[in-house]
Each structure stands twice: as structure tokens, then as C-alpha cells.
Short mmCIF file of C-alpha atoms and ligand atoms in Angstrom, two decimals:
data_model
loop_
_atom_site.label_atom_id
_atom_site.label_comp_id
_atom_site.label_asym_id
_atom_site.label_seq_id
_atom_site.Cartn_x
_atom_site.Cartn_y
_atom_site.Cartn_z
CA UNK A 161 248.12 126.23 168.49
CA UNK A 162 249.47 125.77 164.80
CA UNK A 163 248.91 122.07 163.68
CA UNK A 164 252.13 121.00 161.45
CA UNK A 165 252.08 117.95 159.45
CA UNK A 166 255.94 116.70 158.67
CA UNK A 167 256.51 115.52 155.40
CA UNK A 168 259.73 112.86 155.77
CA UNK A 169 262.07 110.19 153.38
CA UNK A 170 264.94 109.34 155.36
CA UNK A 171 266.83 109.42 158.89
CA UNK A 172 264.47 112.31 160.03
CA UNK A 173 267.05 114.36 161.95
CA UNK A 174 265.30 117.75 160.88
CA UNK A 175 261.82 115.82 162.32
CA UNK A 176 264.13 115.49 165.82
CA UNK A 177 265.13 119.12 165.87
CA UNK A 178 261.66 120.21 165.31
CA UNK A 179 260.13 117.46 168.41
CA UNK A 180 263.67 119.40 170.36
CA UNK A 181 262.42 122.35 169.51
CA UNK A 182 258.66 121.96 170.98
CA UNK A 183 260.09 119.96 174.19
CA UNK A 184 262.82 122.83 174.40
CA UNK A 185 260.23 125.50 173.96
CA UNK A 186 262.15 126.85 171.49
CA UNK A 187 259.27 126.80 169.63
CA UNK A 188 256.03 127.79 171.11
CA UNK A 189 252.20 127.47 170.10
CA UNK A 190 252.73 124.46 167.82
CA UNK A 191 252.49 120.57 168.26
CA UNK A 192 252.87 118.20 165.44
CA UNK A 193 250.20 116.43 164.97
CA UNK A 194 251.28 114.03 161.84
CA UNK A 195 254.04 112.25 160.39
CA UNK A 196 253.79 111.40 156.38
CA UNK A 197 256.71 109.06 155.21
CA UNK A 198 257.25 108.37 151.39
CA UNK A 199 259.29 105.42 152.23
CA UNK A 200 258.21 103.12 154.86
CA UNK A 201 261.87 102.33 155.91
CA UNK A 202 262.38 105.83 156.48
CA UNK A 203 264.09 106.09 160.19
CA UNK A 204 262.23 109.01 160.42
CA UNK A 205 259.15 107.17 161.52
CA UNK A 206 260.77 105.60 164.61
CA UNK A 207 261.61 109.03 165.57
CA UNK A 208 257.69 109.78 165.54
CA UNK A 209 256.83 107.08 166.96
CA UNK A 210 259.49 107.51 170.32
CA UNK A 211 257.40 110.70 171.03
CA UNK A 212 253.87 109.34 170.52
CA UNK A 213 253.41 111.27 166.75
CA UNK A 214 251.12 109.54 164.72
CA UNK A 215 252.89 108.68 161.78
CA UNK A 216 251.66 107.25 158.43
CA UNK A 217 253.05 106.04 154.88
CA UNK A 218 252.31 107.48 151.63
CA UNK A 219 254.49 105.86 149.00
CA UNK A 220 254.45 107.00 145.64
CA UNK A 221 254.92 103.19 144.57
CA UNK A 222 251.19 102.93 145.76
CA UNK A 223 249.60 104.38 143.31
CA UNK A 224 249.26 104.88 139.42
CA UNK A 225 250.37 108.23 139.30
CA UNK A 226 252.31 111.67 140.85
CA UNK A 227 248.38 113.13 140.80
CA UNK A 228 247.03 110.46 142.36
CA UNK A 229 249.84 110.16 145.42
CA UNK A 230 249.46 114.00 145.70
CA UNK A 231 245.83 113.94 146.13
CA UNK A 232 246.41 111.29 149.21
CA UNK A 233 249.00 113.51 150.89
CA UNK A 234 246.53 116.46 150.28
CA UNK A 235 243.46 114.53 151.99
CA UNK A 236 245.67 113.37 155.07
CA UNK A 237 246.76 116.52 155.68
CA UNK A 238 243.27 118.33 155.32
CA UNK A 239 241.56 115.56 157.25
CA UNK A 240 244.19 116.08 160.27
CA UNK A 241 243.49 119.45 159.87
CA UNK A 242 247.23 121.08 159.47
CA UNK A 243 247.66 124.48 159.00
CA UNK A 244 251.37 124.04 158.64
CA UNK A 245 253.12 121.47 156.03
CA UNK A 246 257.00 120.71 156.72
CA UNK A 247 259.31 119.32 154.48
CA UNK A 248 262.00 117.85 156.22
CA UNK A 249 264.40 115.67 154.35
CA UNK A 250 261.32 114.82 152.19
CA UNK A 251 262.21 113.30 148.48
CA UNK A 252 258.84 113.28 147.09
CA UNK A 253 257.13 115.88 144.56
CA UNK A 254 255.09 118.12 145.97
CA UNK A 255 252.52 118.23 143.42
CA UNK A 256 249.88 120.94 142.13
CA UNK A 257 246.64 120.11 144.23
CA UNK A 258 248.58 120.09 147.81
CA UNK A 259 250.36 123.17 146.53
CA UNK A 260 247.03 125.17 146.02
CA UNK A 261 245.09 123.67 149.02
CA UNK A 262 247.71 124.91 150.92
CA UNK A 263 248.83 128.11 149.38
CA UNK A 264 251.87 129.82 151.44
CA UNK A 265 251.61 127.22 153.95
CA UNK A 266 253.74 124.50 152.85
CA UNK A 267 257.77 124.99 153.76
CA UNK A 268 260.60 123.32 153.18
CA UNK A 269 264.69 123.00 154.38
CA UNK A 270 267.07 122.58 151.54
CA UNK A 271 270.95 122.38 151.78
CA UNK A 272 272.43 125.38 150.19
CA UNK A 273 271.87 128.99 150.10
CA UNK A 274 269.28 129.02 147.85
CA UNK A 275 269.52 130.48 144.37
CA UNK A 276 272.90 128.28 144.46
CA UNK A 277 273.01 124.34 144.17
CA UNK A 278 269.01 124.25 144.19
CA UNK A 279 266.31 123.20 141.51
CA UNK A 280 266.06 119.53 139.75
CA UNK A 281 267.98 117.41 140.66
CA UNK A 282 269.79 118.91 143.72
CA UNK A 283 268.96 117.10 146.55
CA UNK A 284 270.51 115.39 149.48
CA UNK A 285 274.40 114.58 148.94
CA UNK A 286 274.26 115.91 145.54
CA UNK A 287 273.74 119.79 146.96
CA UNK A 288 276.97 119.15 148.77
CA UNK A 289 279.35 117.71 145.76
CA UNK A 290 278.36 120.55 143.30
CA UNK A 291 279.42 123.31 146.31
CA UNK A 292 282.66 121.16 146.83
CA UNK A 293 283.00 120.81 142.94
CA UNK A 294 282.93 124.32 142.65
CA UNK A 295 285.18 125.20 145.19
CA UNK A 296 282.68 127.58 147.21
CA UNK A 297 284.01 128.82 150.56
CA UNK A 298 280.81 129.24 152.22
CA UNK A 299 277.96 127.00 151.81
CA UNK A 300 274.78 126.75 154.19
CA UNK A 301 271.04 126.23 154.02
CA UNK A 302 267.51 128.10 153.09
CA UNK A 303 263.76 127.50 154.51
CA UNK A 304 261.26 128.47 151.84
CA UNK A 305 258.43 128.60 150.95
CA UNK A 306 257.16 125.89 148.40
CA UNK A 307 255.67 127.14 145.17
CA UNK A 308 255.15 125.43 141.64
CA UNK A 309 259.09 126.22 141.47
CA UNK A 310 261.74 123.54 142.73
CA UNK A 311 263.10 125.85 145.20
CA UNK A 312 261.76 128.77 143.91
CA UNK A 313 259.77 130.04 146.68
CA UNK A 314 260.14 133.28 148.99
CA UNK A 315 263.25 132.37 150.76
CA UNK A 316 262.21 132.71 155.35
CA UNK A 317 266.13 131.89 156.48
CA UNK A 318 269.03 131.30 155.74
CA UNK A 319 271.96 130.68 157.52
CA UNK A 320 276.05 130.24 156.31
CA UNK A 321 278.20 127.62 157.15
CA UNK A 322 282.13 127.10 156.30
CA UNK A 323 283.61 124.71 154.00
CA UNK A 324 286.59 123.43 155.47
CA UNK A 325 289.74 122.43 153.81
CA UNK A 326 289.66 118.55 153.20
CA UNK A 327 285.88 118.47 153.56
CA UNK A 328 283.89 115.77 151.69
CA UNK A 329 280.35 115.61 150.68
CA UNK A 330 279.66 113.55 154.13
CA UNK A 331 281.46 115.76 156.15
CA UNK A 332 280.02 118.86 154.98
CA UNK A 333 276.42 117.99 154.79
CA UNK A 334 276.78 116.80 158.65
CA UNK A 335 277.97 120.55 159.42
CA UNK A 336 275.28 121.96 157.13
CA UNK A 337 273.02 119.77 159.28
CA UNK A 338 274.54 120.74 162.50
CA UNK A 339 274.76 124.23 161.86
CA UNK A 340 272.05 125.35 159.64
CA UNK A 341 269.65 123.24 158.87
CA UNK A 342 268.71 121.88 162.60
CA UNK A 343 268.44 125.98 163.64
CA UNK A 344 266.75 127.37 160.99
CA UNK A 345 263.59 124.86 160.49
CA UNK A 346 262.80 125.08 163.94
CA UNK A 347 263.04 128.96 164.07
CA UNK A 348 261.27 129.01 161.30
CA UNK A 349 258.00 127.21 162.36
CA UNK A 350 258.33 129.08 165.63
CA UNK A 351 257.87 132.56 163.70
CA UNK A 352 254.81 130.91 162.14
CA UNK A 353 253.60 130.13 165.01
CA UNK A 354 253.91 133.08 167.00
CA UNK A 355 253.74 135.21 163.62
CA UNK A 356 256.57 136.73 163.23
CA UNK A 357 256.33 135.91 159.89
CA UNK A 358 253.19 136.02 157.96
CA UNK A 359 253.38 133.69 155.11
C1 GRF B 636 269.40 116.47 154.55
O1 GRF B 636 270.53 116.62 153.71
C2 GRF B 636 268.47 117.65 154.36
O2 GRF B 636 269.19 118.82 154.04
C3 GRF B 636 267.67 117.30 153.18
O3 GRF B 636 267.43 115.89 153.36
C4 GRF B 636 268.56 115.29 154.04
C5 GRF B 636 268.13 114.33 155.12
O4 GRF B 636 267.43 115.02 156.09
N1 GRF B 636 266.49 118.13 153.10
P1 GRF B 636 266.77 114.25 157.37
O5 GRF B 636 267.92 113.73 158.21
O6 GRF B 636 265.92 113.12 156.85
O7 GRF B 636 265.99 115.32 158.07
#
């Protein structure tokens, strides 16, 4: 059974297509097993708690420094014993020490197809007003693998979505959401788990 830790900052709607995914058995041979919130107001933690996930804050404001927050996140997730860390909507940095205690097993959904829109910087709405800005006609979203490189890991999926004439930032991250990002986490994890995909 692959133990996944879910790394989280906001409404957690990639979180509820994972928790879908396991009641849907769309994915198979993996149970979260905890929650990790930057921001305590993160709706994302409700979610967790609906279906009985343990779920915990770690906010950066708590301590003195990026090294310092990492090392918390690191010891949480080793002491739960995760084999699996998922980054789902999560706004943090991801620093050096969880990186390399968890080497290829750290993943993360981002909101374009990755090498476009993607590095410093791009995050959230942002991803979606540089694709409309430059007038791309098909945008989507990547699962990767996280390295020492914003975004630069091995890319796992990807999937394309439209942009629609009139579209704004709103609109088109909900159908990146809809369409990409909500299918492609889960299937994802689901390879890990049953590995199809050796990372
Ligand atoms: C989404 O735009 C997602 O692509 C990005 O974070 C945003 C919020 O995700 N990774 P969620 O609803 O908190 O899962």
C-alpha cells in the first residue's frame, strides 16, 4: 500500500480528486495517510478532515527560516512514514533536505504544459494570464517530478486543454482544473502505486 503525504495551500480541489480517486478505485494500493497545510486557512484542510485524513499545519511564518520550515515538513513526512509526497496546489518551497530525503519521490501538478508558463514565479492565476497574454491556443497541465529545478523535473503527464475565445484567467484555470489537472494527479499516483511508472 503506497503511503502519500499531500502537501496543500489553498481550496484543495486536487486533494478531492485524489480522496475521489481512492473511493472511486481509480486509484488502487494507496491511502493517504497525511495532510500538510502551509496556511492554516487553507480549505484544503476541511476537505481532509470530511474523510477522516489527519491533517496538520506547517507555516513558513513559524519559523526563522526556509531551512528550518523544510526540515519540519521533512520530519513529518518521515515520521508518518510516506513513501509518496504530493504537491497539490501547494505554494511553499520545497527545499533541499526534503528534496534529497525523498529523491524521485516527491511530485507535483502545475498548470501548463510544462517547459511553457513554468519556473519562478508562475504559479496559480499567473500560469493562466501569461498563456492568455500570449495568445496560445492550447494550454493544459504537467505532473512532475520535483527536483532542485522549479519545474524542472522529468515530466509523468501531461494532458491539453483548449483556450476558448473570450476566456479569462478564471475561466480557463477552472477548465485546466476540470480537464487536466483533476485526471492527471490521480492517474499519476495510481501508476506509482501499481508501478507503472518507476520513479
Ligand atoms: C491550481 O491552479 C493548481 O493548478 C495549482 O494550485 C491551484 C489551486 O489548486 N497547483 P487546489 O484547488 O488548491 O488543488
Amino acid at each position: 500500500m503506497l503511503r502519500v503525504g499531500v502537501l496543500v495551500s489553498g481550496g484543495g480541489t486536487n486533494l478531492q480528486a485524489i480522496i475521489d480517486a481512492i473511493a472511486d478505485k481509480k486509484i488502487t494500493n494507496a491511502e493517504i495517510v497525511t495532510v500538510v497545510a502551509s496556511n492554516p486557512k487553507a480549505y484544503a484542510i476541511e476537505r481532509a478532515k470530511k474523510h477522516n485524513i489527519p491533517a496538520i499545519v506547517i507555516s513558513r511564518k513559524a519559523f526563522n527560516s526556509i531551512e528550518e520550515h523544510d526540515a519540519a515538513v521533512c520530519d513529518h513526512m518521515q515520521n508518518m512514514d510516506v513513501d509518496l509526497i504530493v504537491m497539490a496546489g501547494y505554494l511553499s518551497i520545497v527545499g533541499e533536505q526534503l528534496i534529497s530525503k525523498f529523491k524521485n519521490r516527491i511530485i507535483n501538478i502545475h498548470p501548463s504544459l510544462i517547459p511553457s508558463f513554468c519556473g519562478p514565479g508562475f504559479y496559480g492565476l499567473k500560469v493562466h494570464e501569461a498563456a492568455l497574454e500570449r495568445g496560445v491556443k492550447v494550454t493544459g497541465a504537467t505532473v512532475h517530478i520535483v527536483n532542485e529545478i522549479c519545474d524542472g523535473g522529468p515530466i509523468l503527464l501531461q494532458k491539453a486543454v483548449e483556450v476558448e475565445r473570450g476566456d479569462t484567467p478564471e475561466i480557463l484555470q477552472r477548465r485546466v482544473m476540470e480537464q487536466a489537472e483533476w485526471k492527471i494527479l490521480p492517474e499519476a499516483i495510481n501508476m506509482i502505486a501499481n508501478k507503472q511508472e518507476v520513479i
